[in-house]
Amino acid sequence: MGDRISVEIKKKQKTLSGLFLKFAVLFCVNTVLIVAGNILLAFICAYAGWILPANYAENQLTEYTVEIQRAGSSPEQWIPPGCSYGIYDEQGNWISGNFTEEEREPAWAKYKNENMYASAGNYYRFIPQENGNICIVRYDLYMRYSWDVLNRILPGPELLFFILDGVLFVINAVFLSRYFAGKVNRELGELREITEKIGSNDLEFETHPSDIKEIDAVMSSLSHMKETLRESLTAQWDMEQQKQEQLASLAHDIKTPLTIIKGNAELLAEEELSLENKECTEYILSNVSDIEQYLEHIRQVLYGISMEYEAGKISCVRLCGMLRQAAVQVAAAEKIPVIFDIEIPEEKAAGKSEEAEKFRGTGMEVPYRGRPSTSEMSGGEISCVPESILRAWKNVLSNGAERTDKESGLEVRIRMCGRDGRKYLEAAVRDHGPGFSQKDLEYAAREFYSGDSSRHDRKHQGLGLAIAKRFLEEQGGRLEFGNHKEQGAEVKCLIRVN
């Protein structure tokens, strides 16, 4: 039974080529009918006397020739409508008629030359009268209306029927086009609705057979795609759920060793330690706190909790100290030296030099070049989320530490600068590595770009600069990177100052 219904449906289906052929045939048939109908209308009008045939004037002149010969100088009643005439004596002198002055001489010249052809499709008829005068009649071979008022306000019947043909032709084309377009659009309506539902991931719909074979084939493909997409989305959802559960479990498991590390570091901090060991303990506790924040971020992302920070104001001096401390910690972790070139207030210079001396105790050479304060540096404030700025800065530092020569280390420069009429705090990191290639300069700030594809042992995913750029732009800043004029790469974090 089902097979018989399927066969019946297939028999009723049309093809697009069949529809177009039907349109072409109907268009041609209607065009022929329009032309034939106008011709028939012209014959009916002529038969009814509403339109005078093209040779009407010529026939009338032939019929009333004798009357015109006897009429003398007043043959108006025998002159057909639409004709003009003139009466001349044997010497060609003008006697009477309705020729204009410009037409009189040419008409007599045509008579003398026995030339019956006038200009613009007009003709002359020469009729000698009984009194010896010559009657010259000018007529044409065009159709005319029976009523003179129509001859004055309308184009000639031939032109009028031609215009009517054109208008009906256009109406025919527009009507048939809209008719067939509407038919196809009705069939495509459901198709558009299905694609919109698939686009919005609404897969709860049923497809119905179409009257057009090609559209029915597309319907079938969309139905198959719907089922495939449903299976894919289900599998993706299951995989995402599994990942979420694994990440939640991993984040929970990390807390245990992190708590142990934090507890032991706190116990060490309570002991009498050397300056070097005390500083290392402080770094451990500081980074443990950062990891706890990151775990909280992971938890918020997993459970869809908003983790927006509220922006606040921080002085340039304080932010500069935070950036410098982060650079010292990254350098210590990577066991590389770091050179600072910072514009800071004089009263802070002593403290920063002392911090550099402390860090030297770890065996790493950390030269420091402080400068006197400037009014710009000491008075500026920044509206930002410090946590996001530090995350961006640490990504830049880690990127440089990975690529630099281990003996040369990093150079960190922090100062004020201007860009596009605005004031920025510029924090720059220079490494002593190979620098950026031309391709790196184009794609380095894009996600998942990790430079040389031959280095498969790299542990990161090419997100460092991309994350730093996003964090800085969220705070109204910007990221610039390029090659240093001497050696290595240089990345600048520009933080807008109020």
XYZ file of C-alpha atoms in Angstrom, residues 4-473:
470
model
C 1.566 2.384 -4.319
C 1.113 5.765 -2.604
C 4.788 6.553 -3.170
C 4.450 5.716 -6.870
C 1.330 7.909 -7.128
C 3.155 10.815 -5.520
C 6.072 10.434 -7.894
C 3.707 10.435 -10.852
C 2.144 13.692 -9.702
C 5.477 15.407 -9.195
C 6.649 17.999 -11.688
C 10.166 18.971 -12.655
C 11.590 22.457 -12.853
C 12.347 21.957 -16.539
C 8.703 20.955 -17.093
C 7.515 24.083 -15.302
C 9.781 26.304 -17.377
C 8.648 24.565 -20.561
C 5.032 25.111 -19.580
C 5.788 28.776 -18.929
C 7.472 29.158 -22.333
C 4.596 27.447 -24.157
C 1.942 29.540 -22.382
C 3.939 32.703 -23.074
C 4.214 31.935 -26.788
C 0.547 30.922 -27.070
C -0.609 34.070 -25.274
C 1.610 36.220 -27.505
C 0.088 34.696 -30.642
C -3.407 35.163 -29.221
C -2.671 38.808 -28.428
C -1.482 39.529 -31.979
C -4.353 37.588 -33.552
C -6.862 39.265 -31.250
C -5.625 42.745 -32.193
C -5.832 41.884 -35.904
C -9.372 40.558 -35.427
C -10.270 43.706 -33.487
C -8.977 45.832 -36.342
C -11.162 43.924 -38.838
C -14.207 44.277 -36.586
C -13.645 48.030 -36.198
C -13.211 48.400 -39.958
C -16.345 46.340 -40.635
C -18.344 48.405 -38.168
C -17.109 51.609 -39.778
C -15.288 52.843 -36.689
C -11.996 52.731 -38.568
C -11.520 53.707 -42.184
C -9.290 51.444 -44.280
C -6.000 52.762 -45.613
C -7.332 53.098 -49.207
C -10.548 54.779 -48.143
C -9.550 58.222 -49.516
C -8.335 56.720 -52.769
C -11.624 54.839 -53.297
C -13.674 57.912 -52.459
C -11.778 60.028 -54.974
C -12.352 57.414 -57.628
C -16.046 57.206 -56.762
C -16.607 60.966 -56.762
C -14.341 61.947 -59.660
C -17.272 63.075 -61.855
C -18.728 65.180 -59.061
C -15.380 66.859 -58.471
C -15.035 67.601 -62.207
C -18.410 69.349 -62.182
C -17.982 71.115 -58.815
C -15.883 73.972 -60.130
C -13.998 75.886 -57.440
C -16.053 74.431 -54.538
C -15.576 70.635 -54.439
C -15.236 70.426 -50.609
C -18.203 68.107 -50.104
C -16.694 65.516 -52.429
C -13.198 65.626 -50.925
C -12.704 62.704 -48.461
C -11.869 63.451 -44.786
C -8.180 63.909 -44.115
C -7.403 65.095 -47.664
C -6.331 68.557 -48.814
C -6.807 70.035 -52.267
C -6.164 73.034 -54.531
C -7.816 74.440 -57.723
C -5.486 75.824 -60.404
C -6.150 77.359 -63.843
C -4.420 76.073 -66.931
C -1.443 78.409 -66.349
C -0.995 77.165 -62.804
C -2.456 80.131 -61.020
C -3.999 79.405 -57.634
C -7.768 79.754 -57.493
C -9.029 78.128 -54.294
C -8.531 75.218 -51.928
C -7.033 74.424 -48.490
C -3.412 73.913 -49.485
C -1.032 76.033 -47.437
C 1.127 78.516 -49.281
C 4.133 76.210 -48.898
C 2.217 73.324 -50.517
C 0.827 75.171 -53.570
C 3.940 75.440 -55.751
C 5.173 71.861 -55.100
C 1.712 70.475 -55.920
C 1.571 72.268 -59.306
C 5.137 71.141 -60.055
C 4.138 67.528 -59.401
C 1.204 67.959 -61.794
C 3.443 69.375 -64.516
C 5.871 66.491 -64.080
C 3.082 63.934 -63.826
C 4.529 62.779 -60.504
C 1.830 61.515 -58.157
C 4.150 60.778 -55.206
C 4.266 63.356 -52.450
C 6.461 63.300 -49.358
C 5.838 61.355 -46.113
C 3.754 58.626 -47.736
C 1.257 60.996 -49.364
C 0.000 60.894 -52.939
C -1.557 63.317 -55.456
C -4.657 62.771 -57.568
C -4.966 65.133 -60.597
C -8.576 65.703 -61.706
C -9.240 67.997 -64.742
C -12.520 69.908 -64.339
C -15.103 70.671 -67.024
C -14.323 74.406 -66.852
C -10.668 73.762 -67.742
C -9.275 74.123 -64.226
C -7.200 71.453 -62.499
C -8.132 70.035 -59.091
C -5.131 68.553 -57.278
C -6.003 66.394 -54.240
C -3.427 65.249 -51.707
C -4.260 62.030 -49.757
C -2.514 59.264 -47.882
C -2.806 55.492 -47.528
C -3.151 55.232 -43.748
C -5.994 53.960 -41.635
C -8.084 56.650 -39.960
C -10.840 56.858 -37.367
C -14.337 57.686 -38.476
C -14.473 60.531 -35.966
C -12.136 63.455 -36.581
C -11.825 64.150 -32.864
C -10.153 60.751 -32.427
C -7.797 61.497 -35.305
C -6.697 64.622 -33.431
C -6.139 63.133 -29.965
C -5.039 59.541 -30.692
C -2.206 58.076 -32.702
C -3.172 56.364 -35.948
C -4.987 53.017 -35.742
C -1.919 51.090 -36.964
C 0.281 52.676 -34.251
C -2.449 52.294 -31.640
C -2.773 48.568 -32.334
C 1.020 48.224 -32.208
C 1.106 49.962 -28.807
C -1.732 47.741 -27.628
C 0.270 44.680 -28.733
C 3.269 45.890 -26.715
C 1.257 46.641 -23.570
C -0.514 43.283 -23.647
C 2.818 41.559 -24.317
C 4.326 43.119 -21.182
C 1.212 42.331 -19.121
C 1.367 38.744 -20.328
C 5.048 38.425 -19.391
C 4.570 39.976 -15.934
C 1.453 37.955 -15.129
C 2.919 34.618 -16.184
C 6.231 35.331 -14.418
C 4.457 36.161 -11.174
C 2.175 33.185 -11.504
C 5.021 30.692 -11.919
C 7.242 32.506 -9.407
C 4.422 32.295 -6.858
C 4.015 28.609 -7.575
C 7.714 27.925 -7.059
C 7.853 30.202 -3.987
C 5.038 28.271 -2.366
C 7.044 25.110 -2.833
C 10.207 26.816 -1.557
C 8.420 28.286 1.475
C 8.649 25.109 3.492
C 12.215 24.634 2.329
C 13.181 28.072 3.682
C 11.365 27.342 6.928
C 13.286 24.097 7.348
C 16.664 25.732 6.709
C 15.843 28.464 9.244
C 14.948 25.851 11.848
C 18.156 23.933 11.181
C 20.107 27.212 11.401
C 18.637 27.836 14.867
C 19.214 24.201 15.934
C 15.477 23.527 16.079
C 15.367 19.947 14.869
C 11.851 19.089 15.975
C 10.096 19.230 12.607
C 8.786 16.906 9.929
C 9.340 17.231 6.186
C 6.557 16.750 3.644
C 6.800 15.704 -0.018
C 6.848 18.525 -2.568
C 5.066 18.706 -5.916
C 8.388 19.529 -7.600
C 10.864 16.729 -7.994
C 14.049 18.764 -7.441
C 12.676 20.442 -4.314
C 11.554 17.082 -2.997
C 15.128 15.828 -3.411
C 16.402 18.790 -1.392
C 13.757 18.090 1.255
C 14.985 14.539 1.512
C 18.593 15.722 1.875
C 17.606 18.208 4.573
C 15.726 15.514 6.431
C 18.818 13.314 6.336
C 20.967 16.251 7.432
C 18.590 16.917 10.311
C 19.016 13.405 11.638
C 22.791 13.531 11.159
C 22.973 16.904 12.888
C 20.803 15.642 15.733
C 23.174 12.711 16.269
C 26.208 15.014 16.031
C 24.787 17.525 18.512
C 23.841 14.743 20.895
C 27.343 13.295 20.697
C 28.866 16.755 21.129
C 26.653 17.461 24.111
C 27.630 14.174 25.727
C 31.288 14.922 25.075
C 30.974 18.443 26.508
C 29.233 17.082 29.561
C 31.977 14.511 29.976
C 34.650 17.200 29.609
C 32.854 19.408 32.100
C 32.674 16.581 34.606
C 36.357 15.758 34.067
C 37.386 19.401 34.462
C 35.255 19.773 37.568
C 36.813 16.624 39.001
C 40.305 17.787 38.032
C 39.764 21.228 39.555
C 38.576 19.565 42.750
C 41.525 17.163 42.797
C 44.021 20.002 42.316
C 42.817 21.569 45.547
C 44.292 18.744 47.629
C 47.974 19.058 46.548
C 47.543 22.843 46.380
C 46.357 22.897 49.993
C 49.362 20.778 51.002
C 51.755 23.124 49.169
C 50.133 26.167 50.745
C 50.185 24.637 54.233
C 53.848 23.681 54.027
C 54.783 27.085 52.613
C 52.943 28.791 55.476
C 54.773 26.583 57.991
C 58.082 27.498 56.374
C 57.162 31.171 56.499
C 56.769 30.898 60.298
C 60.333 29.603 60.645
C 63.487 31.706 60.812
C 64.641 31.579 57.204
C 67.382 33.227 55.251
C 66.468 36.217 53.143
C 66.665 34.098 49.962
C 64.477 31.275 51.351
C 61.962 33.714 52.804
C 61.598 35.394 49.430
C 61.087 32.025 47.699
C 58.413 31.133 50.268
C 56.608 34.391 49.596
C 56.664 33.662 45.871
C 55.211 30.190 46.494
C 52.350 31.601 48.574
C 51.691 34.367 46.042
C 51.425 31.923 43.146
C 49.354 29.482 45.183
C 46.884 32.335 45.634
C 46.881 32.901 41.876
C 46.217 29.219 41.236
C 43.311 29.298 43.699
C 41.843 32.217 41.766
C 42.257 30.335 38.488
C 40.513 27.296 39.947
C 37.649 29.541 41.039
C 37.488 30.915 37.484
C 37.314 27.377 36.130
C 34.489 26.555 38.527
C 32.566 29.657 37.505
C 32.968 28.845 33.807
C 31.889 25.238 34.304
C 28.724 26.208 36.165
C 27.879 29.260 34.104
C 28.507 31.742 36.912
C 29.394 35.286 35.892
C 33.016 36.091 36.662
C 33.073 39.731 35.723
C 35.384 41.926 37.725
C 34.496 45.415 38.788
C 36.997 47.903 37.440
C 38.700 50.194 39.943
C 41.360 52.881 40.001
C 45.010 52.139 40.685
C 47.982 54.479 40.610
C 50.632 54.056 37.956
C 53.278 53.666 40.690
C 51.428 50.795 42.349
C 50.674 49.026 39.072
C 54.298 49.467 38.052
C 55.383 47.706 41.242
C 52.977 44.823 40.558
C 54.276 44.451 37.006
C 57.879 44.474 38.230
C 57.184 41.890 40.909
C 55.540 39.595 38.340
C 58.600 39.912 36.095
C 60.908 38.982 39.009
C 58.802 35.901 39.803
C 58.737 34.663 36.189
C 62.508 35.198 35.846
C 63.136 33.304 39.081
C 60.979 30.404 37.933
C 62.784 30.201 34.579
C 66.214 30.797 36.217
C 67.091 33.647 33.907
C 68.324 37.175 34.626
C 66.129 40.206 34.093
C 67.164 43.825 33.543
C 64.767 46.610 34.522
C 64.562 50.058 32.996
C 61.751 51.830 34.873
C 60.710 55.443 35.285
C 59.465 55.646 38.874
C 59.270 58.291 41.632
C 62.540 58.928 43.529
C 61.075 57.905 46.872
C 60.367 54.413 45.480
C 63.747 53.951 43.803
C 65.524 52.890 46.988
C 62.964 50.221 47.730
C 63.157 48.790 44.214
C 66.952 48.741 44.277
C 66.814 46.870 47.559
C 64.436 44.340 45.998
C 66.898 43.836 43.159
C 69.655 43.216 45.664
C 67.481 40.650 47.423
C 66.914 38.807 44.178
C 70.609 38.706 43.460
C 70.889 36.464 46.467
C 69.247 33.676 44.465
C 72.227 33.556 42.139
C 70.528 35.435 39.308
C 71.996 38.746 38.165
C 69.237 41.334 38.174
C 70.611 44.765 37.237
C 68.296 47.702 37.942
C 68.337 51.106 36.326
C 65.964 53.482 38.168
C 65.254 57.022 36.949
C 64.016 60.164 38.654
C 60.277 60.620 38.798
C 58.320 62.610 36.240
C 55.135 64.536 36.908
C 53.272 62.279 34.519
C 54.402 59.095 36.193
C 53.778 60.134 39.754
C 50.311 61.651 39.175
C 48.637 59.221 36.818
C 45.803 56.821 37.655
C 44.459 53.890 35.665
C 40.883 52.568 35.628
C 41.218 48.832 35.078
C 40.919 45.362 36.534
C 44.462 44.716 37.857
C 43.987 40.941 37.761
C 43.350 41.020 33.990
C 46.324 43.326 33.401
C 48.608 41.022 35.384
C 47.361 37.939 33.527
C 48.125 39.623 30.213
C 51.541 40.740 31.485
C 52.446 37.269 32.750
C 51.545 35.761 29.381
C 53.900 38.200 27.660
C 56.664 37.496 30.187
C 56.266 33.712 29.808
C 56.361 34.035 26.041
C 59.626 36.006 26.193
C 61.188 33.722 28.809
C 60.532 30.677 26.634
C 62.299 32.129 23.583
C 65.155 34.124 25.071
C 68.758 33.095 25.469
C 68.983 31.748 29.018
C 72.204 33.629 29.791
C 71.005 36.969 28.420
C 67.526 36.745 29.981
C 64.915 39.463 29.598
C 64.843 43.239 29.552
C 61.786 44.957 31.062
C 61.032 48.599 30.370
C 58.176 50.507 32.036
C 57.490 54.164 31.233
C 54.863 56.637 30.081
C 54.148 57.197 26.394
C 51.596 58.757 24.090
C 49.546 57.210 21.268
C 46.916 58.961 19.161
C 46.643 61.841 21.595
C 46.192 59.577 24.644
C 48.530 58.762 27.535
C 49.534 55.147 28.177
C 51.650 53.253 30.668
C 53.979 51.196 28.459
C 55.285 47.907 29.848
C 57.687 46.305 27.356
C 59.498 42.948 27.413
C 62.500 42.292 25.204
C 64.016 38.828 24.806
C 67.318 37.776 23.252
C 65.934 35.013 21.069
C 65.588 34.697 17.272
C 62.805 37.315 17.121
C 59.627 37.268 15.079
C 59.596 35.974 11.515
C 57.563 37.767 8.876
C 54.784 35.210 9.329
C 54.944 35.643 13.114
C 54.452 39.393 12.776
C 51.267 38.722 10.819
C 49.736 35.931 12.903
C 51.411 36.022 16.344
C 48.391 37.565 18.117
C 45.946 35.012 16.669
C 44.641 32.122 18.720
C 46.417 28.771 18.357
C 49.268 30.192 16.264
C 52.466 28.709 17.687
C 55.113 29.798 15.200
C 57.356 27.170 13.623
C 55.220 24.092 12.978
C 58.295 21.847 13.086
C 58.672 22.346 16.859
C 56.275 19.661 18.038
C 57.609 19.494 21.568
C 56.141 22.849 22.589
C 53.703 22.575 25.485
C 51.601 25.660 24.873
C 48.882 26.082 22.238
C 49.814 29.464 20.785
C 47.486 31.425 23.060
C 49.923 33.671 24.996
C 49.897 36.819 22.903
C 46.276 36.291 21.852
C 45.117 36.166 25.476
C 47.286 39.151 26.385
C 45.854 41.167 23.501
C 42.271 40.352 24.486
C 42.814 41.231 28.153
C 44.492 44.534 27.293
C 41.825 45.549 24.792
